[in-house]
Every structure is written in structure tokens, then in C-alpha cells.
Amino acid sequence: MVSRLCESKKVCAAADMQLQVFYAVLDQIYHGKHPLEKSTTDILKETQEKFYGLPYVPNTAWQLRFSHLVGYGAKYYSYLMSRAVASMVWKKCFVQDPFNRYKYKQTVNNNTISSFRAMGERYRREMLAHGGGKEPILMVQGMLQKCPSLEDFVDALVSDLDQDFETFFMDSE
């Protein structure tokens, strides 16, 4: 039952991703070059038609009630960036052994050490220890041990969508 619940959350993942991309693009336009050349509603309509699968509903202006577009000030894309970083860290560091049951060899300050919890220690050292005192991209680079490219971010998001739903649909019948 837990497995089926987890799989059911993936059924609309692509539609959710498309919605998040639409929100992020809209946020960038609203907080971009000013003055805006059109009304926020006209911009919404054009952006929705270009980046989202559901059509704009005429005579609506939901963007006026969507507080994320105001409060975040051109930072709505951070939802997708966070999701991509989490996916990359999970796949590179934890997916094979989430609880670090096996020994790993790791180099710290030019010393090779063996540890049952090397990835967790790396996560603590590279990501958590700094609080807000280090640039996020530098923390991500330290954790992944490489500088992620734009393609890496996109691949991480797309690979999370590439799921095999056959089991879910067969079990649901």
C-alpha cells in the first residue's frame, strides 16, 4: 500500500513540473524589464499559452491573488532549482546506500579515511555546517564534487519524471 501511494504521487509529476516552469517564467517576466509592455493579465495569458498545457480562462486575473509572485520577487525558480539539487545529491551520494551501511573511502584534507557514514559526514560538512554563510552553489559543488551545468539541473528534473508506471496501473485495476 505504501509503495502504491508513493507511485501515485508520480502520476501527475510532469504536469506539476510544467506548472512550476510556467510560474517561474511568469515570475521572471513580471520582475524583469519595466515598465511592462502589457498588462499583467495579458502577459499571464501569453505565458500560459506558451509554457503551460491548460488554456487561460478569459476574464480571470488569478496572478493578483498568487502571493508567491509578489513575495519572492523573481525567485520562484528556486523551487525547481532546489528539486534539481536534491535529486542530484540523492542520486550521486545516497541512492545506492541511503543509510551508509557499507564502508566508503574518502579523502579529507589529503588524508584517506574509511567511514561507515562518509556521505552523511560530507553532507554535514559541505551543506549544513555553513548555515547561510556560504554561497549555495559552492555548497552544491562541494557535495557533488563537481560544478553542475545547466544540463545537469535539467537532466536531474527530467530523470525524476522518467518513471515506470506500469506496476502502479496494473496494481490499481
Coordinates of N, CA and C in Angstrom, one line a residue:
M1 N 0.8 -1.2 0.0 CA 0.0 0.0 0.0 C 0.9 1.3 0.0
V2 N 2.0 1.2 0.8 CA 2.9 2.4 0.8 C 3.5 2.6 -0.5
S3 N 3.9 1.5 -1.2 CA 4.5 1.6 -2.5 C 3.6 2.2 -3.5
R4 N 2.3 1.8 -3.5 CA 1.3 2.3 -4.4 C 1.1 3.8 -4.1
L5 N 1.0 4.2 -2.8 CA 0.9 5.6 -2.5 C 2.0 6.4 -3.1
C6 N 3.2 5.9 -2.9 CA 4.4 6.6 -3.4 C 4.3 6.7 -5.0
E7 N 3.9 5.7 -5.6 CA 3.8 5.7 -7.1 C 2.7 6.6 -7.5
S8 N 1.6 6.7 -6.8 CA 0.5 7.6 -7.2 C 0.9 9.0 -7.2
K9 N 1.9 9.4 -6.4 CA 2.3 10.8 -6.3 C 3.1 11.2 -7.6
K10 N 3.5 10.2 -8.4 CA 4.3 10.4 -9.6 C 3.4 10.6 -10.8
V11 N 2.2 10.2 -10.7 CA 1.3 10.2 -11.9 C 1.2 11.5 -12.6
C12 N 1.1 12.6 -11.8 CA 0.9 13.9 -12.4 C 2.2 14.7 -12.2
A13 N 3.4 14.1 -12.0 CA 4.6 14.8 -11.8 C 5.0 15.7 -13.0
A14 N 4.8 15.2 -14.2 CA 5.1 16.0 -15.4 C 4.2 17.3 -15.5
A15 N 2.9 17.1 -15.2 CA 2.1 18.3 -15.2 C 2.5 19.3 -14.1
D16 N 2.8 18.8 -12.9 CA 3.3 19.7 -11.9 C 4.6 20.4 -12.3
M17 N 5.5 19.7 -12.9 CA 6.7 20.3 -13.4 C 6.5 21.4 -14.4
Q18 N 5.5 21.1 -15.3 CA 5.2 22.1 -16.3 C 4.6 23.4 -15.6
L19 N 3.8 23.2 -14.6 CA 3.2 24.3 -13.9 C 4.3 25.1 -13.1
Q20 N 5.2 24.4 -12.5 CA 6.3 25.1 -11.9 C 7.2 25.9 -12.8
V21 N 7.4 25.4 -14.0 CA 8.1 26.1 -15.0 C 7.4 27.3 -15.5
F22 N 6.1 27.2 -15.7 CA 5.2 28.3 -16.0 C 5.3 29.4 -15.0
Y23 N 5.1 29.0 -13.7 CA 5.2 30.0 -12.6 C 6.5 30.7 -12.6
A24 N 7.6 30.0 -12.8 CA 8.9 30.5 -12.7 C 9.1 31.5 -13.9
V25 N 8.7 31.2 -15.1 CA 8.9 32.1 -16.2 C 8.0 33.3 -16.0
L26 N 6.8 33.2 -15.6 CA 5.9 34.3 -15.3 C 6.5 35.2 -14.3
D27 N 7.1 34.7 -13.2 CA 7.7 35.5 -12.2 C 8.9 36.3 -12.8
Q28 N 9.7 35.6 -13.6 CA 10.8 36.3 -14.2 C 10.4 37.5 -15.1
I29 N 9.3 37.3 -15.9 CA 8.8 38.3 -16.7 C 8.3 39.5 -15.9
Y30 N 7.4 39.2 -14.9 CA 6.9 40.2 -14.1 C 7.9 41.1 -13.3
H31 N 9.1 40.4 -13.0 CA 10.1 41.2 -12.3 C 11.3 41.5 -13.2
G32 N 11.1 41.5 -14.5 CA 12.1 41.8 -15.5 C 12.1 43.3 -15.9
K33 N 12.2 43.5 -17.1 CA 12.3 44.8 -17.7 C 11.0 45.6 -17.4
H34 N 11.2 46.8 -16.9 CA 10.0 47.7 -16.6 C 10.2 49.0 -17.3
P35 N 9.1 49.6 -17.6 CA 7.7 49.2 -17.4 C 7.3 48.0 -18.3
L36 N 6.4 47.2 -17.8 CA 5.9 46.1 -18.6 C 5.2 46.7 -19.8
E37 N 5.3 46.0 -20.9 CA 4.7 46.5 -22.2 C 3.2 46.2 -22.3
K38 N 2.7 45.3 -21.4 CA 1.3 44.9 -21.4 C 0.9 44.8 -20.0
S39 N -0.4 44.5 -19.8 CA -1.0 44.3 -18.5 C -0.5 43.0 -18.0
T40 N -0.5 42.8 -16.7 CA 0.0 41.5 -16.1 C -0.9 40.4 -16.5
T41 N -2.2 40.7 -16.8 CA -3.1 39.7 -17.3 C -2.8 39.3 -18.7
D42 N -2.5 40.2 -19.6 CA -2.1 39.9 -20.9 C -0.9 39.1 -21.0
I43 N 0.1 39.4 -20.1 CA 1.4 38.7 -20.0 C 1.1 37.3 -19.5
L44 N 0.2 37.2 -18.5 CA -0.2 35.8 -18.0 C -0.8 35.0 -19.1
K45 N -1.7 35.5 -19.8 CA -2.3 34.8 -20.9 C -1.3 34.3 -21.9
E46 N -0.4 35.1 -22.4 CA 0.6 34.8 -23.4 C 1.6 33.7 -22.8
T47 N 2.0 33.9 -21.6 CA 2.9 33.0 -21.0 C 2.3 31.6 -20.7
Q48 N 1.1 31.6 -20.3 CA 0.4 30.4 -20.1 C 0.2 29.6 -21.3
E49 N -0.2 30.3 -22.4 CA -0.3 29.6 -23.7 C 1.0 29.0 -24.2
K50 N 2.1 29.7 -23.9 CA 3.4 29.2 -24.3 C 4.0 28.1 -23.5
F51 N 3.8 28.2 -22.1 CA 4.5 27.3 -21.2 C 3.7 26.3 -20.4
Y52 N 2.4 26.4 -20.6 CA 1.5 25.5 -19.7 C 0.5 24.8 -20.6
G53 N 0.1 23.6 -20.3 CA -0.8 22.8 -21.1 C -2.2 23.2 -21.0
L54 N -2.6 23.8 -19.9 CA -4.0 24.2 -19.7 C -4.2 25.6 -20.3
P55 N -5.3 25.8 -20.9 CA -5.6 27.1 -21.5 C -5.9 28.2 -20.5
Y56 N -5.6 29.4 -20.8 CA -6.0 30.6 -20.0 C -7.5 30.7 -20.0
V57 N -8.1 31.0 -18.8 CA -9.5 31.2 -18.7 C -9.8 32.7 -18.8
P58 N -10.5 33.1 -19.9 CA -10.8 34.5 -20.1 C -11.4 35.2 -18.9
N59 N -11.1 36.5 -18.8 CA -11.7 37.4 -17.7 C -11.3 36.9 -16.3
T60 N -10.1 36.3 -16.2 CA -9.6 36.0 -14.9 C -8.3 36.7 -14.7
A61 N -7.9 36.9 -13.4 CA -6.6 37.5 -13.1 C -6.1 36.9 -11.8
W62 N -5.9 35.6 -11.8 CA -5.5 34.9 -10.6 C -4.1 35.3 -10.1
Q63 N -3.3 35.8 -11.0 CA -2.0 36.3 -10.6 C -2.0 37.4 -9.6
L64 N -3.2 38.1 -9.5 CA -3.3 39.1 -8.5 C -3.5 38.5 -7.0
R65 N -3.9 37.3 -7.0 CA -4.1 36.6 -5.7 C -3.0 35.6 -5.4
F66 N -2.0 35.4 -6.3 CA -1.0 34.4 -6.1 C 0.2 35.1 -5.4
S67 N 0.3 35.1 -4.1 CA 1.2 35.9 -3.4 C 2.7 35.5 -3.6
H68 N 2.9 34.3 -4.1 CA 4.3 33.9 -4.4 C 5.0 34.8 -5.4
L69 N 4.2 35.3 -6.4 CA 4.8 36.2 -7.4 C 5.2 37.5 -6.9
V70 N 4.6 38.0 -5.8 CA 5.0 39.2 -5.2 C 6.1 39.0 -4.1
G71 N 5.8 38.1 -3.2 CA 6.7 37.9 -2.1 C 8.1 37.4 -2.5
Y72 N 8.2 36.7 -3.6 CA 9.5 36.1 -3.9 C 10.3 36.9 -4.8
G73 N 9.7 37.9 -5.5 CA 10.5 38.8 -6.3 C 11.5 38.2 -7.3
A74 N 11.0 37.4 -8.3 CA 11.8 36.8 -9.3 C 12.6 35.6 -8.8
K75 N 12.2 35.0 -7.7 CA 12.9 33.9 -7.2 C 12.1 32.6 -7.2
Y76 N 11.0 32.6 -7.9 CA 10.1 31.4 -7.9 C 10.8 30.2 -8.5
Y77 N 11.8 30.4 -9.4 CA 12.5 29.3 -10.0 C 13.3 28.5 -8.9
S78 N 13.5 29.1 -7.8 CA 14.2 28.4 -6.7 C 13.6 27.0 -6.3
Y79 N 12.3 26.9 -6.5 CA 11.6 25.6 -6.2 C 12.2 24.6 -7.2
L80 N 12.3 24.9 -8.4 CA 12.8 23.9 -9.4 C 14.3 23.6 -9.1
M81 N 15.1 24.7 -8.8 CA 16.5 24.5 -8.5 C 16.7 23.6 -7.3
S82 N 15.9 23.9 -6.3 CA 16.0 23.0 -5.1 C 15.7 21.6 -5.4
R83 N 14.7 21.4 -6.2 CA 14.3 20.0 -6.5 C 15.4 19.3 -7.3
A84 N 16.0 20.1 -8.2 CA 17.1 19.5 -9.1 C 18.3 19.2 -8.2
V85 N 18.7 20.1 -7.3 CA 19.9 19.9 -6.4 C 19.6 18.7 -5.5
A86 N 18.4 18.6 -5.0 CA 18.1 17.4 -4.1 C 18.2 16.1 -4.9
S87 N 17.7 16.1 -6.1 CA 17.8 14.9 -6.9 C 19.2 14.5 -7.3
M88 N 20.1 15.5 -7.6 CA 21.5 15.3 -7.9 C 22.2 14.7 -6.7
V89 N 22.0 15.3 -5.5 CA 22.7 14.9 -4.3 C 22.2 13.5 -4.0
W90 N 20.9 13.2 -4.1 CA 20.4 11.9 -3.7 C 21.0 10.8 -4.6
K91 N 21.0 11.1 -6.0 CA 21.5 10.1 -6.9 C 23.0 9.9 -6.8
K92 N 23.7 10.9 -6.6 CA 25.2 10.8 -6.6 C 25.7 10.2 -5.3
C93 N 25.0 10.6 -4.2 CA 25.6 10.3 -2.9 C 24.9 9.3 -2.0
F94 N 23.6 9.1 -2.2 CA 22.8 8.3 -1.3 C 22.0 7.2 -1.9
V95 N 21.6 7.2 -3.2 CA 20.7 6.3 -3.7 C 21.2 4.8 -3.6
Q96 N 22.5 4.6 -3.7 CA 23.0 3.2 -3.7 C 23.0 2.6 -2.2
D97 N 23.2 3.5 -1.3 CA 23.2 3.1 0.1 C 22.8 4.2 1.0
P98 N 21.5 4.5 1.1 CA 21.0 5.6 1.9 C 21.4 5.7 3.3
F99 N 21.6 4.6 4.0 CA 22.0 4.6 5.4 C 23.5 4.3 5.6
N100 N 24.3 4.4 4.5 CA 25.7 4.2 4.6 C 26.1 2.9 5.4
R101 N 25.5 1.8 5.0 CA 25.8 0.5 5.7 C 27.1 0.0 5.3
Y102 N 27.7 0.4 4.2 CA 28.9 -0.1 3.7 C 30.0 0.9 3.9
K103 N 31.2 0.4 4.0 CA 32.3 1.4 4.2 C 32.7 2.1 2.9
Y104 N 33.0 3.3 3.1 CA 33.4 4.1 1.9 C 34.8 4.7 2.3
K105 N 35.6 4.8 1.3 CA 36.9 5.5 1.5 C 36.7 7.0 1.0
Q106 N 37.2 7.9 1.7 CA 37.0 9.3 1.4 C 38.3 10.0 1.7
T107 N 38.6 11.1 1.0 CA 39.7 11.9 1.2 C 39.3 13.2 1.8
V108 N 39.9 13.5 3.0 CA 39.6 14.8 3.7 C 40.9 15.4 4.1
N109 N 41.1 16.6 3.6 CA 42.4 17.3 3.9 C 43.6 16.4 3.6
N110 N 43.6 15.8 2.4 CA 44.6 15.0 1.8 C 44.9 13.7 2.6
N111 N 43.9 13.3 3.5 CA 44.0 12.0 4.3 C 42.9 11.1 3.8
T112 N 43.2 9.9 3.5 CA 42.2 8.9 3.1 C 41.7 8.3 4.4
I113 N 40.3 8.3 4.6 CA 39.7 7.7 5.8 C 38.6 6.7 5.3
S114 N 38.4 5.7 6.1 CA 37.3 4.8 5.9 C 36.2 5.2 6.9
S115 N 35.0 5.2 6.4 CA 33.9 5.6 7.3 C 32.6 4.9 6.9
F116 N 31.8 4.5 7.9 CA 30.5 3.9 7.7 C 29.5 5.0 7.3
R117 N 29.9 6.2 7.5 CA 28.9 7.3 7.3 C 29.6 8.5 6.5
A118 N 30.4 8.2 5.6 CA 31.1 9.2 4.8 C 30.2 10.2 4.1
M119 N 29.2 9.7 3.4 CA 28.3 10.6 2.7 C 27.5 11.5 3.6
G120 N 27.0 11.0 4.8 CA 26.4 11.8 5.7 C 27.3 12.9 6.3
E121 N 28.5 12.5 6.5 CA 29.5 13.4 7.0 C 29.8 14.5 6.0
R122 N 29.9 14.1 4.7 CA 30.1 15.0 3.6 C 29.0 16.0 3.6
Y123 N 27.8 15.5 3.7 CA 26.6 16.4 3.6 C 26.6 17.4 4.8
R124 N 26.9 16.9 6.0 CA 27.0 17.8 7.1 C 28.1 18.9 6.9
R125 N 29.3 18.4 6.4 CA 30.4 19.3 6.3 C 30.2 20.3 5.1
E126 N 29.7 19.8 4.0 CA 29.6 20.6 2.8 C 28.3 21.5 2.7
M127 N 27.2 21.0 3.3 CA 25.9 21.6 3.1 C 25.4 22.3 4.4
L128 N 25.4 21.5 5.5 CA 24.7 22.0 6.7 C 25.6 22.9 7.6
A129 N 26.8 22.7 7.6 CA 27.7 23.4 8.6 C 27.8 24.9 8.4
H130 N 27.5 25.3 7.2 CA 27.7 26.8 6.9 C 26.5 27.6 7.2
G131 N 25.3 27.0 7.5 CA 24.2 27.9 7.7 C 23.9 28.7 6.5
G132 N 23.8 30.0 6.6 CA 23.6 30.9 5.5 C 24.9 31.6 5.1
G133 N 26.1 31.1 5.6 CA 27.3 31.8 5.4 C 28.2 31.4 4.2
K134 N 27.6 30.6 3.3 CA 28.4 30.2 2.1 C 27.5 30.2 0.9
E135 N 28.0 30.6 -0.2 CA 27.2 30.6 -1.4 C 26.7 29.2 -1.7
P136 N 25.4 29.1 -2.0 CA 24.8 27.8 -2.2 C 25.4 27.0 -3.3
I137 N 25.8 27.6 -4.4 CA 26.4 26.8 -5.5 C 27.7 26.2 -5.0
L138 N 28.5 26.9 -4.1 CA 29.7 26.3 -3.6 C 29.4 25.1 -2.7
M139 N 28.4 25.2 -2.0 CA 28.0 24.0 -1.2 C 27.6 22.8 -2.1
V140 N 26.9 23.1 -3.1 CA 26.5 22.0 -4.1 C 27.7 21.5 -4.7
Q141 N 28.6 22.3 -5.2 CA 29.8 21.8 -5.8 C 30.6 20.9 -4.8
G142 N 30.7 21.3 -3.6 CA 31.4 20.5 -2.6 C 30.8 19.2 -2.4
M143 N 29.4 19.1 -2.4 CA 28.7 17.9 -2.2 C 28.9 17.0 -3.4
L144 N 28.7 17.5 -4.6 CA 28.7 16.7 -5.8 C 30.1 16.5 -6.3
Q145 N 31.1 17.3 -5.8 CA 32.5 17.3 -6.2 C 32.6 17.5 -7.6
K146 N 31.8 18.5 -8.1 CA 31.9 19.0 -9.5 C 31.0 20.2 -9.6
C147 N 31.2 21.0 -10.6 CA 30.3 22.2 -10.8 C 29.2 21.8 -11.7
P148 N 28.0 21.7 -11.2 CA 26.9 21.3 -12.1 C 26.6 22.3 -13.2
S149 N 26.3 21.8 -14.4 CA 26.0 22.6 -15.5 C 24.4 22.8 -15.6
L150 N 24.0 23.7 -16.4 CA 22.6 23.8 -16.7 C 22.0 22.5 -17.1
E151 N 22.7 21.8 -18.0 CA 22.2 20.5 -18.4 C 22.0 19.5 -17.3
D152 N 22.9 19.6 -16.3 CA 22.8 18.7 -15.1 C 21.6 19.0 -14.4
F153 N 21.2 20.2 -14.2 CA 20.0 20.6 -13.5 C 18.8 20.1 -14.2
V154 N 18.7 20.3 -15.5 CA 17.6 19.9 -16.4 C 17.5 18.4 -16.3
D155 N 18.6 17.7 -16.5 CA 18.6 16.2 -16.5 C 18.1 15.7 -15.2
A156 N 18.5 16.3 -14.1 CA 18.0 15.8 -12.8 C 16.5 15.9 -12.7
L157 N 15.9 17.0 -13.2 CA 14.5 17.2 -13.1 C 13.8 16.2 -14.1
V158 N 14.3 16.1 -15.3 CA 13.7 15.2 -16.2 C 13.8 13.7 -15.8
S159 N 14.9 13.3 -15.2 CA 15.1 11.9 -14.8 C 14.2 11.6 -13.7
D160 N 13.8 12.5 -12.9 CA 12.8 12.3 -11.8 C 11.4 12.0 -12.4
L161 N 11.2 12.5 -13.6 CA 9.9 12.2 -14.3 C 9.9 10.9 -15.0
D162 N 11.0 10.4 -15.4 CA 11.1 9.2 -16.2 C 10.9 8.0 -15.3
Q163 N 9.6 7.7 -14.9 CA 9.3 6.6 -14.0 C 8.5 5.5 -14.8
D164 N 8.6 4.3 -14.3 CA 7.8 3.2 -14.9 C 6.5 3.1 -14.1
F165 N 5.4 3.5 -14.7 CA 4.1 3.5 -14.0 C 3.4 2.2 -14.3
E166 N 3.9 1.2 -15.0 CA 3.2 0.0 -15.4 C 2.7 -0.7 -14.1
T167 N 3.6 -0.9 -13.2 CA 3.2 -1.6 -11.9 C 2.1 -0.9 -11.2
F168 N 2.2 0.5 -11.1 CA 1.1 1.2 -10.5 C -0.2 1.0 -11.2
F169 N -0.3 1.1 -12.5 CA -1.5 1.0 -13.2 C -2.1 -0.4 -13.1
M170 N -1.2 -1.4 -13.2 CA -1.6 -2.8 -13.1 C -2.2 -3.1 -11.7
D171 N -1.5 -2.6 -10.7 CA -2.0 -2.9 -9.3 C -3.3 -2.1 -9.0
S172 N -3.6 -1.1 -9.7 CA -4.7 -0.2 -9.4 C -6.0 -0.8 -10.0
E173 N -5.9 -1.8 -10.9 CA -7.0 -2.3 -11.6 C -7.8 -3.2 -10.7

